[in-house]
CSV table of C-alpha atoms and ligand atoms in Angstrom, one decimal:
chain,number,residue,atom,x,y,z
A,1,MET,CA,6.9,15.5,-9.2
A,2,VAL,CA,7.4,18.2,-6.6
A,3,ASP,CA,4.0,19.2,-7.8
A,4,LEU,CA,2.6,15.9,-6.5
A,5,MET,CA,4.0,16.6,-3.1
A,6,GLU,CA,2.1,19.9,-3.0
A,7,LYS,CA,-1.1,18.2,-4.1
A,8,ILE,CA,-0.8,15.6,-1.4
A,9,VAL,CA,-0.1,18.1,1.3
A,10,SER,CA,-3.0,20.3,0.1
A,11,LEU,CA,-5.4,17.3,-0.2
A,12,SER,CA,-4.4,16.1,3.3
A,13,LYS,CA,-5.2,19.5,4.8
A,14,ARG,CA,-8.3,20.2,2.7
A,15,ARG,CA,-10.0,16.8,3.2
A,16,GLY,CA,-9.1,16.1,6.8
A,17,PHE,CA,-6.2,13.7,6.6
A,18,VAL,CA,-3.3,15.6,8.1
A,19,PHE,CA,-3.2,19.0,9.9
A,20,PRO,CA,-0.1,20.8,11.2
A,21,SER,CA,0.1,20.4,14.9
A,22,SER,CA,-0.8,23.5,17.0
A,23,GLU,CA,-1.7,25.3,13.8
A,24,ILE,CA,-3.4,28.2,15.5
A,25,TYR,CA,-0.1,29.0,17.1
A,26,GLY,CA,1.8,28.8,13.8
A,27,GLY,CA,2.6,25.0,14.0
A,28,PHE,CA,5.2,23.2,16.1
A,29,GLY,CA,8.5,21.6,15.2
A,30,SER,CA,7.3,19.4,12.3
A,31,CYS,CA,4.6,17.7,14.4
A,32,TYR,CA,1.4,16.7,12.7
A,33,ASP,CA,-2.1,15.8,13.7
A,34,PHE,CA,-4.2,13.2,11.9
A,35,GLY,CA,-7.7,14.5,11.1
A,36,PRO,CA,-10.9,12.5,10.8
A,37,LEU,CA,-10.0,10.7,7.6
A,38,GLY,CA,-6.3,10.5,8.5
A,39,VAL,CA,-7.0,8.6,11.7
A,40,GLU,CA,-9.2,6.1,9.9
A,41,LEU,CA,-6.5,5.5,7.3
A,42,LYS,CA,-3.9,5.2,10.0
A,43,ASN,CA,-6.0,2.8,12.0
A,44,ASN,CA,-6.6,0.7,8.9
A,45,ILE,CA,-2.9,0.5,8.1
A,46,LYS,CA,-2.2,-0.6,11.7
A,47,LYS,CA,-5.1,-3.2,11.6
A,48,VAL,CA,-4.0,-4.7,8.3
A,49,TRP,CA,-0.3,-4.9,9.5
A,50,TRP,CA,-1.5,-6.4,12.9
A,51,ASN,CA,-3.6,-9.0,11.1
A,52,GLU,CA,-0.8,-9.8,8.7
A,53,MET,CA,1.6,-10.4,11.5
A,54,THR,CA,-0.5,-12.1,14.2
A,55,LYS,CA,-3.2,-13.9,12.0
A,56,ARG,CA,-1.6,-14.7,8.7
A,57,HIS,CA,1.7,-15.8,10.2
A,58,ASP,CA,2.1,-18.5,12.8
A,59,ASP,CA,3.9,-18.0,16.1
A,60,ILE,CA,3.7,-14.3,16.3
A,61,VAL,CA,2.2,-12.8,19.5
A,62,GLY,CA,1.6,-9.1,20.4
A,63,LEU,CA,2.8,-6.7,23.0
A,64,ASP,CA,2.2,-3.1,24.1
A,65,ALA,CA,5.1,-1.9,26.1
A,66,SER,CA,5.4,1.5,27.8
A,67,ILE,CA,7.0,4.5,26.1
A,68,LEU,CA,9.0,5.4,29.2
A,69,MET,CA,11.5,2.8,30.3
A,70,SER,CA,14.4,2.6,32.7
A,71,PRO,CA,17.3,4.6,31.4
A,72,LYS,CA,19.4,1.5,31.9
A,73,VAL,CA,17.6,0.1,28.9
A,74,TRP,CA,19.1,2.8,26.7
A,75,LYS,CA,22.6,2.2,28.1
A,76,ALA,CA,22.4,-1.5,27.4
A,77,SER,CA,21.0,-1.0,23.9
A,78,GLY,CA,23.8,1.3,22.9
A,79,HIS,CA,21.5,4.3,22.3
A,80,LEU,CA,23.0,6.4,25.0
A,81,THR,CA,26.5,6.0,23.7
A,82,ALA,CA,27.7,7.2,20.3
A,83,GLY,CA,25.5,4.6,18.6
A,84,PHE,CA,22.3,6.6,18.2
A,85,ALA,CA,23.6,9.9,17.1
A,86,ASP,CA,23.7,11.8,13.8
A,87,GLU,CA,26.4,14.2,12.8
A,88,LEU,CA,25.3,17.8,13.0
A,89,VAL,CA,26.9,20.6,11.0
A,90,GLU,CA,26.4,24.3,11.4
A,91,CYS,CA,27.0,27.0,8.8
A,92,LYS,CA,29.6,29.6,10.0
A,93,LYS,CA,27.7,32.4,8.2
A,94,CYS,CA,23.9,31.9,8.4
A,95,HIS,CA,24.0,29.3,11.3
A,96,LYS,CA,21.8,26.9,9.5
A,97,ARG,CA,22.0,23.4,11.0
A,98,ASP,CA,21.8,20.2,9.0
A,99,ARG,CA,22.7,16.5,9.1
A,100,TRP,CA,26.1,16.1,7.6
A,101,ASP,CA,25.1,13.0,5.7
A,102,PHE,CA,22.2,15.0,4.1
A,103,VAL,CA,24.7,17.7,3.1
A,104,LEU,CA,26.9,15.2,1.5
A,105,ALA,CA,24.0,13.3,-0.2
A,106,ARG,CA,22.7,16.6,-1.7
A,107,ALA,CA,26.2,17.6,-3.0
A,108,PHE,CA,27.0,14.1,-4.4
A,109,PRO,CA,23.8,12.1,-5.0
A,110,GLY,CA,24.4,8.3,-5.0
A,111,LYS,CA,28.0,8.5,-3.6
A,112,VAL,CA,28.9,6.6,-0.5
A,113,PHE,CA,31.1,8.5,2.0
A,114,ILE,CA,32.9,7.3,5.0
A,115,ASP,CA,31.0,9.5,7.3
A,116,LYS,CA,33.4,10.1,10.1
A,117,PRO,CA,34.3,13.5,11.6
A,118,GLU,CA,38.0,12.9,11.0
A,119,ASN,CA,37.3,12.8,7.3
A,120,PHE,CA,35.4,16.1,7.5
A,121,LYS,CA,38.3,18.4,6.5
A,122,LYS,CA,39.3,16.1,3.7
A,123,GLN,CA,35.8,15.9,2.3
A,124,VAL,CA,35.2,19.7,2.5
A,125,ILE,CA,38.6,20.6,1.0
A,126,LYS,CA,38.4,18.0,-1.7
A,127,TYR,CA,34.9,18.8,-2.7
A,128,GLU,CA,34.6,22.4,-1.5
A,129,ILE,CA,31.2,21.8,0.0
A,130,LYS,CA,29.5,25.0,1.2
A,131,CYS,CA,26.2,26.0,2.6
A,132,ASP,CA,23.6,27.4,0.2
A,133,CYS,CA,24.4,30.9,1.5
A,134,GLY,CA,28.1,30.4,0.5
A,135,GLY,CA,29.2,30.0,4.1
A,136,GLU,CA,31.6,27.4,5.3
A,137,TRP,CA,30.5,24.5,7.5
A,138,MET,CA,31.8,24.0,11.0
A,139,GLU,CA,33.2,20.6,12.0
A,140,PRO,CA,30.4,18.0,12.5
A,141,LYS,CA,29.4,17.2,16.1
A,142,LYS,CA,27.7,14.1,17.3
A,143,PHE,CA,24.1,14.8,18.2
A,144,ASN,CA,22.1,12.2,20.2
A,145,LEU,CA,18.6,11.9,18.9
A,146,MET,CA,17.0,10.7,22.1
A,147,MET,CA,14.4,13.0,23.7
A,148,LYS,CA,15.2,13.6,27.3
A,149,THR,CA,12.6,13.9,30.0
A,150,PHE,CA,12.3,13.7,33.8
A,151,VAL,CA,10.3,11.3,35.9
A,152,GLY,CA,8.9,12.7,39.1
A,153,PRO,CA,9.0,16.2,40.6
A,154,VAL,CA,12.7,16.7,40.8
A,155,GLU,CA,14.6,17.6,37.6
A,156,ASP,CA,18.0,16.1,38.4
A,157,GLU,CA,20.3,13.6,36.8
A,158,ALA,CA,18.8,10.7,38.9
A,159,SER,CA,15.3,11.4,37.4
A,160,VAL,CA,16.4,11.6,33.7
A,161,THR,CA,14.9,9.2,31.3
A,162,TYR,CA,14.1,9.2,27.6
A,163,LEU,CA,11.1,8.9,25.3
A,164,ARG,CA,11.8,5.7,23.4
A,165,PRO,CA,13.4,6.2,20.0
A,166,GLU,CA,12.3,2.8,18.8
A,167,THR,CA,9.6,0.5,20.1
A,168,CYS,CA,11.5,-2.8,19.9
A,169,GLN,CA,13.5,-2.5,23.2
A,170,GLY,CA,10.2,-3.2,25.2
A,171,ILE,CA,10.1,-6.5,23.3
A,172,TYR,CA,13.6,-7.5,24.3
A,173,THR,CA,13.1,-6.6,28.0
A,174,ASN,CA,9.9,-8.7,27.9
A,175,PHE,CA,11.5,-11.6,26.1
A,176,LYS,CA,11.6,-13.9,29.1
A,177,ASN,CA,8.0,-12.9,30.2
A,178,ILE,CA,6.7,-13.8,26.8
A,179,LEU,CA,8.6,-17.0,26.5
A,180,GLN,CA,7.3,-18.2,29.9
A,181,THR,CA,3.7,-17.0,29.8
A,182,MET,CA,3.0,-18.1,26.2
A,183,ARG,CA,5.3,-21.2,26.3
A,184,MET,CA,6.8,-20.0,23.0
A,185,LYS,CA,9.3,-22.2,21.1
A,186,ILE,CA,11.9,-20.7,18.8
A,187,PRO,CA,11.4,-19.5,16.0
A,188,PHE,CA,8.7,-17.1,17.1
A,189,GLY,CA,7.9,-13.4,16.7
A,190,VAL,CA,6.6,-10.5,18.8
A,191,ALA,CA,4.7,-7.7,17.1
A,192,GLN,CA,4.2,-4.2,18.5
A,193,ILE,CA,2.7,-0.9,17.4
A,194,GLY,CA,3.5,2.3,19.2
A,195,LYS,CA,4.9,5.8,19.3
A,196,ALA,CA,8.6,6.6,19.0
A,197,PHE,CA,10.4,9.9,19.3
A,198,ARG,CA,13.6,11.2,17.8
A,199,ASN,CA,15.0,14.7,18.1
A,200,GLU,CA,15.7,14.8,14.4
A,201,ILE,CA,18.1,17.6,13.4
A,202,ASN,CA,16.3,18.3,10.2
A,203,PRO,CA,12.7,17.0,10.1
A,204,LYS,CA,11.3,17.5,6.7
A,205,ASP,CA,9.2,16.4,3.7
A,206,PHE,CA,5.8,16.7,5.4
A,207,ILE,CA,5.1,13.5,7.5
A,208,TYR,CA,8.2,11.7,6.1
A,209,ARG,CA,10.6,12.8,8.8
A,210,THR,CA,9.1,14.0,12.1
A,211,ARG,CA,10.1,14.0,15.7
A,212,GLU,CA,7.1,12.0,16.9
A,213,PHE,CA,6.0,9.1,14.9
A,214,GLU,CA,4.5,5.6,15.1
A,215,GLN,CA,6.3,2.3,14.4
A,216,MET,CA,5.0,-1.2,13.6
A,217,GLU,CA,7.8,-3.5,14.6
A,218,MET,CA,8.1,-7.3,14.6
A,219,GLN,CA,11.1,-9.0,16.2
A,220,TRP,CA,11.6,-12.6,15.0
A,221,PHE,CA,13.7,-14.7,17.4
A,222,CYS,CA,15.5,-17.6,15.8
A,223,GLU,CA,18.4,-20.0,16.0
A,224,PRO,CA,21.6,-18.1,15.0
A,225,LYS,CA,22.3,-20.3,12.0
A,226,THR,CA,18.8,-19.8,10.6
A,227,SER,CA,19.0,-16.0,10.7
A,228,PRO,CA,20.2,-15.5,7.1
A,229,LYS,CA,17.3,-17.7,5.8
A,230,PHE,CA,14.7,-15.8,7.9
A,231,PHE,CA,16.2,-12.4,6.9
A,232,ASN,CA,15.4,-13.3,3.2
A,233,TYR,CA,12.1,-14.7,4.2
A,234,TRP,CA,11.0,-11.5,5.9
A,235,LYS,CA,12.4,-9.3,3.2
A,236,LYS,CA,10.1,-11.1,0.7
A,237,GLU,CA,7.1,-11.1,3.0
A,238,ARG,CA,7.3,-7.4,3.7
A,239,ILE,CA,7.7,-6.4,0.0
A,240,ASN,CA,4.7,-8.5,-0.8
A,241,TRP,CA,2.7,-6.8,1.9
A,242,TYR,CA,3.0,-3.5,0.2
A,243,LEU,CA,2.3,-5.0,-3.3
A,244,SER,CA,-0.8,-6.7,-1.9
A,245,LEU,CA,-2.0,-3.4,-0.7
A,246,GLY,CA,-1.8,-1.9,-4.2
A,247,ILE,CA,1.6,-0.1,-4.1
A,248,ARG,CA,3.0,-0.2,-7.7
A,249,LYS,CA,6.0,-2.5,-8.2
A,250,GLN,CA,7.9,0.2,-10.0
A,251,ASN,CA,7.7,2.5,-6.9
A,252,LEU,CA,9.1,0.0,-4.5
A,253,ARG,CA,12.7,-1.4,-4.1
A,254,ALA,CA,14.9,-3.0,-1.6
A,255,LYS,CA,18.3,-1.5,-1.0
A,256,GLU,CA,21.1,-3.2,0.8
A,257,VAL,CA,22.6,-0.9,3.4
A,258,PRO,CA,26.4,-0.6,2.9
A,259,LYS,CA,28.5,-2.0,5.8
A,260,ASN,CA,29.8,1.4,6.8
A,261,GLU,CA,26.3,2.8,7.1
A,262,LEU,CA,24.8,-0.1,9.2
A,263,PRO,CA,23.1,1.0,12.5
A,264,HIS,CA,25.2,0.1,15.6
A,265,TYR,CA,23.1,-3.0,16.3
A,266,ALA,CA,22.9,-4.5,12.9
A,267,LYS,CA,24.9,-7.2,11.1
A,268,ARG,CA,22.9,-6.8,7.9
A,269,ALA,CA,20.2,-4.4,6.9
A,270,ILE,CA,17.9,-3.7,3.9
A,271,ASP,CA,15.9,-0.6,3.4
A,272,ILE,CA,12.6,-1.0,1.7
A,273,GLU,CA,12.3,2.2,-0.3
A,274,TYR,CA,9.4,4.0,-1.9
A,275,LYS,CA,9.7,6.4,-4.8
A,276,PHE,CA,8.3,9.6,-3.1
A,277,PRO,CA,7.9,12.8,-5.1
A,278,PHE,CA,11.2,13.9,-3.5
A,279,GLY,CA,13.1,10.7,-4.4
A,280,TRP,CA,13.7,7.1,-3.3
A,281,LYS,CA,13.4,7.0,0.5
A,282,GLU,CA,13.2,4.3,3.2
A,283,ILE,CA,9.8,3.3,4.5
A,284,GLU,CA,10.8,0.1,6.3
A,285,GLY,CA,14.0,-1.4,7.6
A,286,ILE,CA,14.7,-5.1,7.8
A,287,HIS,CA,17.6,-5.8,10.2
A,288,ASN,CA,19.5,-8.8,11.3
A,289,ARG,CA,20.3,-7.6,14.8
A,290,GLY,CA,22.1,-10.9,15.7
A,291,ASP,CA,22.2,-11.3,19.5
A,292,TRP,CA,23.1,-7.6,20.1
A,293,ASP,CA,20.1,-6.8,22.2
A,294,LEU,CA,19.5,-9.9,24.2
A,295,SER,CA,23.2,-10.4,25.1
A,296,ASN,CA,23.6,-6.7,26.1
A,297,HIS,CA,20.4,-6.7,28.2
A,298,SER,CA,21.6,-9.9,29.8
A,299,LYS,CA,24.9,-8.4,30.6
A,300,HIS,CA,23.5,-5.1,32.0
A,301,SER,CA,20.5,-6.5,33.9
A,302,GLY,CA,22.1,-9.6,35.2
A,303,GLU,CA,19.0,-11.6,33.9
A,304,ASP,CA,19.8,-14.7,31.9
A,305,LEU,CA,18.1,-14.1,28.6
A,306,LYS,CA,19.4,-17.2,26.9
A,307,TYR,CA,17.0,-19.7,25.3
A,308,ASP,CA,17.2,-23.3,26.3
A,309,PRO,CA,15.6,-25.5,23.6
A,310,SER,CA,14.7,-28.2,26.1
A,311,THR,CA,12.9,-26.1,28.8
A,312,GLY,CA,12.2,-22.9,26.8
A,313,SER,CA,14.3,-20.8,29.1
A,314,GLY,CA,17.4,-20.7,31.3
A,315,GLN,CA,20.8,-22.0,29.9
A,316,GLY,CA,21.3,-22.3,26.2
A,317,TYR,CA,22.0,-19.7,23.6
A,318,PHE,CA,21.0,-16.1,22.7
A,319,PRO,CA,18.6,-16.3,19.8
A,320,HIS,CA,19.3,-14.0,16.9
A,321,VAL,CA,16.8,-11.4,15.9
A,322,ILE,CA,15.4,-10.4,12.5
A,323,GLU,CA,13.5,-7.2,12.8
A,324,THR,CA,11.0,-5.7,10.4
A,325,SER,CA,10.4,-2.0,11.3
A,326,VAL,CA,8.0,0.2,9.5
A,327,GLY,CA,6.8,3.8,10.2
A,328,VAL,CA,3.1,4.1,10.2
A,329,ASP,CA,3.3,7.7,9.1
A,330,ARG,CA,5.8,7.1,6.4
A,331,SER,CA,3.9,4.1,5.0
A,332,LEU,CA,0.6,6.2,5.1
A,333,PHE,CA,2.4,8.9,3.1
A,334,ALA,CA,3.5,6.3,0.5
A,335,PHE,CA,0.0,4.8,0.3
A,336,LEU,CA,-1.4,8.3,-0.3
A,337,CYS,CA,1.2,9.1,-3.0
A,338,ASP,CA,0.6,5.8,-4.8
A,339,ALA,CA,-3.2,6.1,-4.7
A,340,TYR,CA,-3.4,9.6,-5.9
A,341,GLN,CA,-4.6,9.9,-9.5
A,342,GLU,CA,-5.9,12.7,-11.7
A,343,VAL,CA,-8.3,12.1,-14.5
A,344,LYS,CA,-8.2,14.7,-17.2
A,345,GLY,CA,-11.6,15.7,-18.5
A,346,GLY,CA,-13.3,14.1,-15.5
A,347,ARG,CA,-15.0,10.9,-14.5
A,348,THR,CA,-18.3,12.6,-13.6
A,349,LYS,CA,-20.7,14.7,-15.6
A,350,THR,CA,-20.1,17.7,-13.4
A,351,THR,CA,-16.6,18.3,-14.9
A,352,LYS,CA,-17.1,21.4,-17.1
A,353,SER,CA,-14.1,21.3,-19.4
A,354,ALA,CA,-11.8,18.7,-21.0
A,355,LYS,CA,-8.8,20.3,-19.2
A,356,GLU,CA,-10.3,20.0,-15.8
A,357,LEU,CA,-8.9,17.4,-13.5
A,358,GLU,CA,-10.8,15.1,-11.2
A,359,VAL,CA,-8.9,13.5,-8.3
A,360,LEU,CA,-9.3,9.8,-7.5
A,361,LEU,CA,-7.7,8.3,-4.4
A,362,LYS,CA,-7.5,4.7,-5.4
A,363,LEU,CA,-6.6,3.3,-1.9
A,364,ASP,CA,-6.9,-0.4,-1.4
A,365,LYS,CA,-10.4,-1.4,0.0
A,366,SER,CA,-8.9,-2.4,3.3
A,367,LEU,CA,-7.2,1.0,3.7
A,368,ALA,CA,-9.9,3.4,2.3
A,369,PRO,CA,-10.9,5.5,5.3
A,370,VAL,CA,-14.6,5.7,4.4
A,371,LYS,CA,-16.3,2.6,3.0
A,372,ALA,CA,-19.6,4.1,2.0
A,373,ALA,CA,-21.2,7.5,1.6
A,374,VAL,CA,-25.0,7.8,1.7
A,375,LEU,CA,-26.4,10.5,-0.5
A,376,PRO,CA,-30.0,11.6,-0.9
A,377,LEU,CA,-30.5,12.6,-4.6
A,378,VAL,CA,-31.7,16.0,-3.5
A,379,LYS,CA,-31.9,17.6,-0.1
A,380,ASN,CA,-35.1,19.5,-0.5
A,381,LYS,CA,-37.4,16.5,-0.5
A,382,PRO,CA,-38.0,15.5,3.2
A,383,GLU,CA,-39.1,12.0,2.3
A,384,LEU,CA,-35.8,11.3,0.4
A,385,VAL,CA,-33.7,12.8,3.3
A,386,LYS,CA,-35.6,10.7,5.8
A,387,LYS,CA,-35.0,7.5,3.8
A,388,ALA,CA,-31.3,8.3,3.3
A,389,LYS,CA,-30.8,8.9,7.0
A,390,GLN,CA,-32.4,5.5,7.7
A,391,VAL,CA,-30.0,3.9,5.3
A,392,TYR,CA,-27.1,5.7,6.9
A,393,LYS,CA,-28.2,4.6,10.4
A,394,LEU,CA,-28.4,1.0,9.1
A,395,LEU,CA,-24.8,1.0,7.7
A,396,LYS,CA,-23.0,3.1,10.4
A,397,PRO,CA,-22.6,0.3,13.0
A,398,ASN,CA,-21.0,-1.9,10.3
A,399,PHE,CA,-18.6,0.3,8.4
A,400,VAL,CA,-17.1,3.8,8.5
A,401,CYS,CA,-19.8,5.7,6.7
A,402,LEU,CA,-20.6,9.3,5.8
A,403,TYR,CA,-23.8,11.1,5.1
A,404,ASP,CA,-23.6,14.0,2.5
A,405,GLU,CA,-26.5,16.0,1.1
A,406,THR,CA,-24.7,19.2,0.1
A,407,GLY,CA,-24.3,20.1,-3.6
A,408,SER,CA,-25.2,18.3,-6.8
A,409,ILE,CA,-25.0,14.5,-6.9
A,410,GLY,CA,-22.1,14.6,-9.4
A,411,ARG,CA,-20.1,17.0,-7.1
A,412,ARG,CA,-20.7,14.7,-4.2
A,413,TYR,CA,-19.4,11.7,-6.1
A,414,ARG,CA,-16.3,13.8,-6.9
A,415,ARG,CA,-15.8,14.7,-3.3
A,416,GLN,CA,-16.0,11.0,-2.3
A,417,ASP,CA,-13.6,9.9,-5.1
A,418,GLU,CA,-11.1,12.4,-3.9
A,419,THR,CA,-10.9,10.7,-0.5
A,420,GLY,CA,-11.1,7.2,-1.8
A,421,THR,CA,-14.6,6.3,-0.5
A,422,LEU,CA,-15.4,2.9,-2.0
A,423,PHE,CA,-19.2,3.1,-2.5
A,424,CYS,CA,-21.6,5.9,-3.0
A,425,ILE,CA,-25.1,4.9,-2.1
A,426,THR,CA,-27.8,7.1,-3.6
A,427,VAL,CA,-31.3,7.3,-2.4
A,428,ASP,CA,-33.6,8.4,-5.2
A,429,PHE,CA,-37.4,8.5,-5.8
A,430,ASP,CA,-37.5,4.9,-6.9
A,431,SER,CA,-36.0,4.0,-3.4
A,432,LEU,CA,-39.2,5.3,-1.9
A,433,LYS,CA,-41.3,2.8,-3.9
A,434,LYS,CA,-39.0,-0.1,-4.2
A,435,ASP,CA,-36.9,0.1,-1.0
A,436,ASP,CA,-33.7,-0.1,-2.9
A,437,VAL,CA,-30.7,2.2,-3.6
A,438,THR,CA,-28.1,2.6,-6.3
A,439,VAL,CA,-24.6,1.6,-5.3
A,440,ARG,CA,-21.8,3.2,-7.3
A,441,ASN,CA,-18.4,1.5,-7.3
A,442,ARG,CA,-15.5,4.0,-6.9
A,443,ASP,CA,-13.2,2.2,-9.4
A,444,THR,CA,-15.6,1.0,-12.1
A,445,MET,CA,-18.1,3.8,-11.6
A,446,LYS,CA,-20.8,1.2,-12.4
A,447,GLN,CA,-24.1,1.6,-10.6
A,448,LYS,CA,-26.2,-1.3,-9.4
A,449,ARG,CA,-29.5,-1.3,-7.6
A,450,ILE,CA,-29.5,-3.2,-4.4
A,451,LYS,CA,-32.4,-3.8,-1.9
A,452,ILE,CA,-31.9,-1.8,1.3
A,453,LYS,CA,-32.3,-5.0,3.4
A,454,ASP,CA,-29.4,-6.7,1.5
A,455,LEU,CA,-27.0,-3.7,1.7
A,456,VAL,CA,-24.9,-4.6,4.7
A,457,GLU,CA,-24.4,-8.2,3.4
A,458,GLU,CA,-23.6,-7.0,-0.2
A,459,ILE,CA,-21.0,-4.4,1.0
A,460,ASN,CA,-19.5,-6.9,3.4
A,461,LYS,CA,-19.1,-9.3,0.5
A,462,LYS,CA,-17.3,-6.7,-1.6
A,463,LEU,CA,-15.0,-5.7,1.3
A,464,LYS,CA,-13.8,-9.3,1.8
B,1,ATP,P1,16.3,7.4,8.5
B,1,ATP,O1,17.6,6.8,7.9
B,1,ATP,O2,15.3,7.8,7.5
B,1,ATP,O3,16.5,8.3,9.6
B,1,ATP,P2,16.3,5.0,10.1
B,1,ATP,O4,17.1,4.1,9.3
B,1,ATP,O5,16.9,5.7,11.2
B,1,ATP,O6,15.6,6.1,9.2
B,1,ATP,P3,14.9,3.0,11.5
B,1,ATP,O7,15.6,3.2,12.8
B,1,ATP,O8,15.3,1.8,10.7
B,1,ATP,O9,15.0,4.3,10.6
B,1,ATP,O10,13.4,3.0,11.8
B,1,ATP,C1,12.4,2.1,11.2
B,1,ATP,C2,11.3,2.9,10.5
B,1,ATP,O11,10.8,3.9,11.4
B,1,ATP,C3,11.8,3.7,9.3
B,1,ATP,O12,11.9,2.9,8.2
B,1,ATP,C4,10.7,4.7,9.2
B,1,ATP,O13,9.6,4.2,8.5
B,1,ATP,C5,10.3,5.0,10.7
B,1,ATP,N1,11.0,6.2,11.1
B,1,ATP,C6,12.2,6.3,11.6
B,1,ATP,N2,12.5,7.6,11.9
B,1,ATP,C7,11.4,8.3,11.5
B,1,ATP,C8,11.1,9.7,11.6
B,1,ATP,N3,11.9,10.6,12.1
B,1,ATP,N4,9.9,10.1,11.2
B,1,ATP,C9,9.0,9.2,10.7
B,1,ATP,N5,9.2,7.9,10.6
B,1,ATP,C10,10.4,7.4,11.0
């Protein structure tokens, strides 16, 4: 399975999905850049999520709040106090640093610990947990994950603020604005996609845990007594979203977060986990945040953020919030892992031996970065190249398209299969006479001749 991880990382680099950031300087702190195909895949994931939230569901509106916010926001939300901190341990011998809960999880997979510093000595003595180098761990220290920065030219305490560690706070601070401008009635939701930053102690596993990432979050405001019902509703909806995009059922599960591991704002939480090559890991959190955020922002800002059912604002009650929060990067990684297939002996005639493997990236049609590749049968016949370029020009304004004339046709099919391209459109000698092309379907490998004038409509039909 570790093997799969290496294959995905290698494919991502080789075919332009993900590059290490600042690579020419040796990379930088687990940051990554999304290449030409990566950005298309990422945009598709965001588009599908946005449509799911704002089009398929009623009463969800969008927002794009700023990354930098008043530091008062983070005080009110609890992120500046102990709430948003991990426990950091350092090895006395090799000085390696790690998250204490990771050390425990590695030492005792599946066991739930009461992760408090005062229990440190007991846990270490009882289980004799040591660093890989044999050294002892120092006492864990609280480490706040927020990234500090300064606003304006003077770097003093008064100008300190933070890069947001989650996108949702902008939704709470705009609660009243949205309520009033859109005349929303509870229950309703606000969806947002944007960057978030966390100074992770131990970023790892490729794009799974990074310090800069993107989140797609939806906050559902509802009457307090209806929050358990909506929690279950959103849990189901979100699991179905992954399944509808082709994630295999056996690779997805929902895990109830034990009470002692709940984030500071949550009354209840479920992690939607994906079976990555390195184990079951969270890709999305569903949280019942109760009235934690609205009541705290009300208290700290002095603004009344209660909801009045009769007027839509003013006196009344604090709605409860069900949050669905998914990482774009983590879900992209899960989609890549799930779509990756190897076909022994090959799918195309260019495969030389029965042992040789051909890679197929079976991404859902809505996610596939490239919808069609236009391929002249050979590149040394100017009339074929000219015709193929005309077809490419015709398709390009309609879908993400590639033109490829390098190598044998079989090799070019393989290249496109490897990145999940849905249709390979070949321009051959018959195309010159009949004004048609062959369209090869990625999944069935069936080829069909289609008139060039009907191509856009036919592909559009298949993409629906
Ligand atoms: P973890 O326990 O893995 O640190 P979390 O429970 O702190 O994650 P949430 O605060 O619930 O995560 O964030 C919601 C989603 O944001 C996560 O499910 C994940 O998809 C994404 N996310 C959070 N932290 C990171 C990160 N460091 N890198 C990439 N994605 C992240």
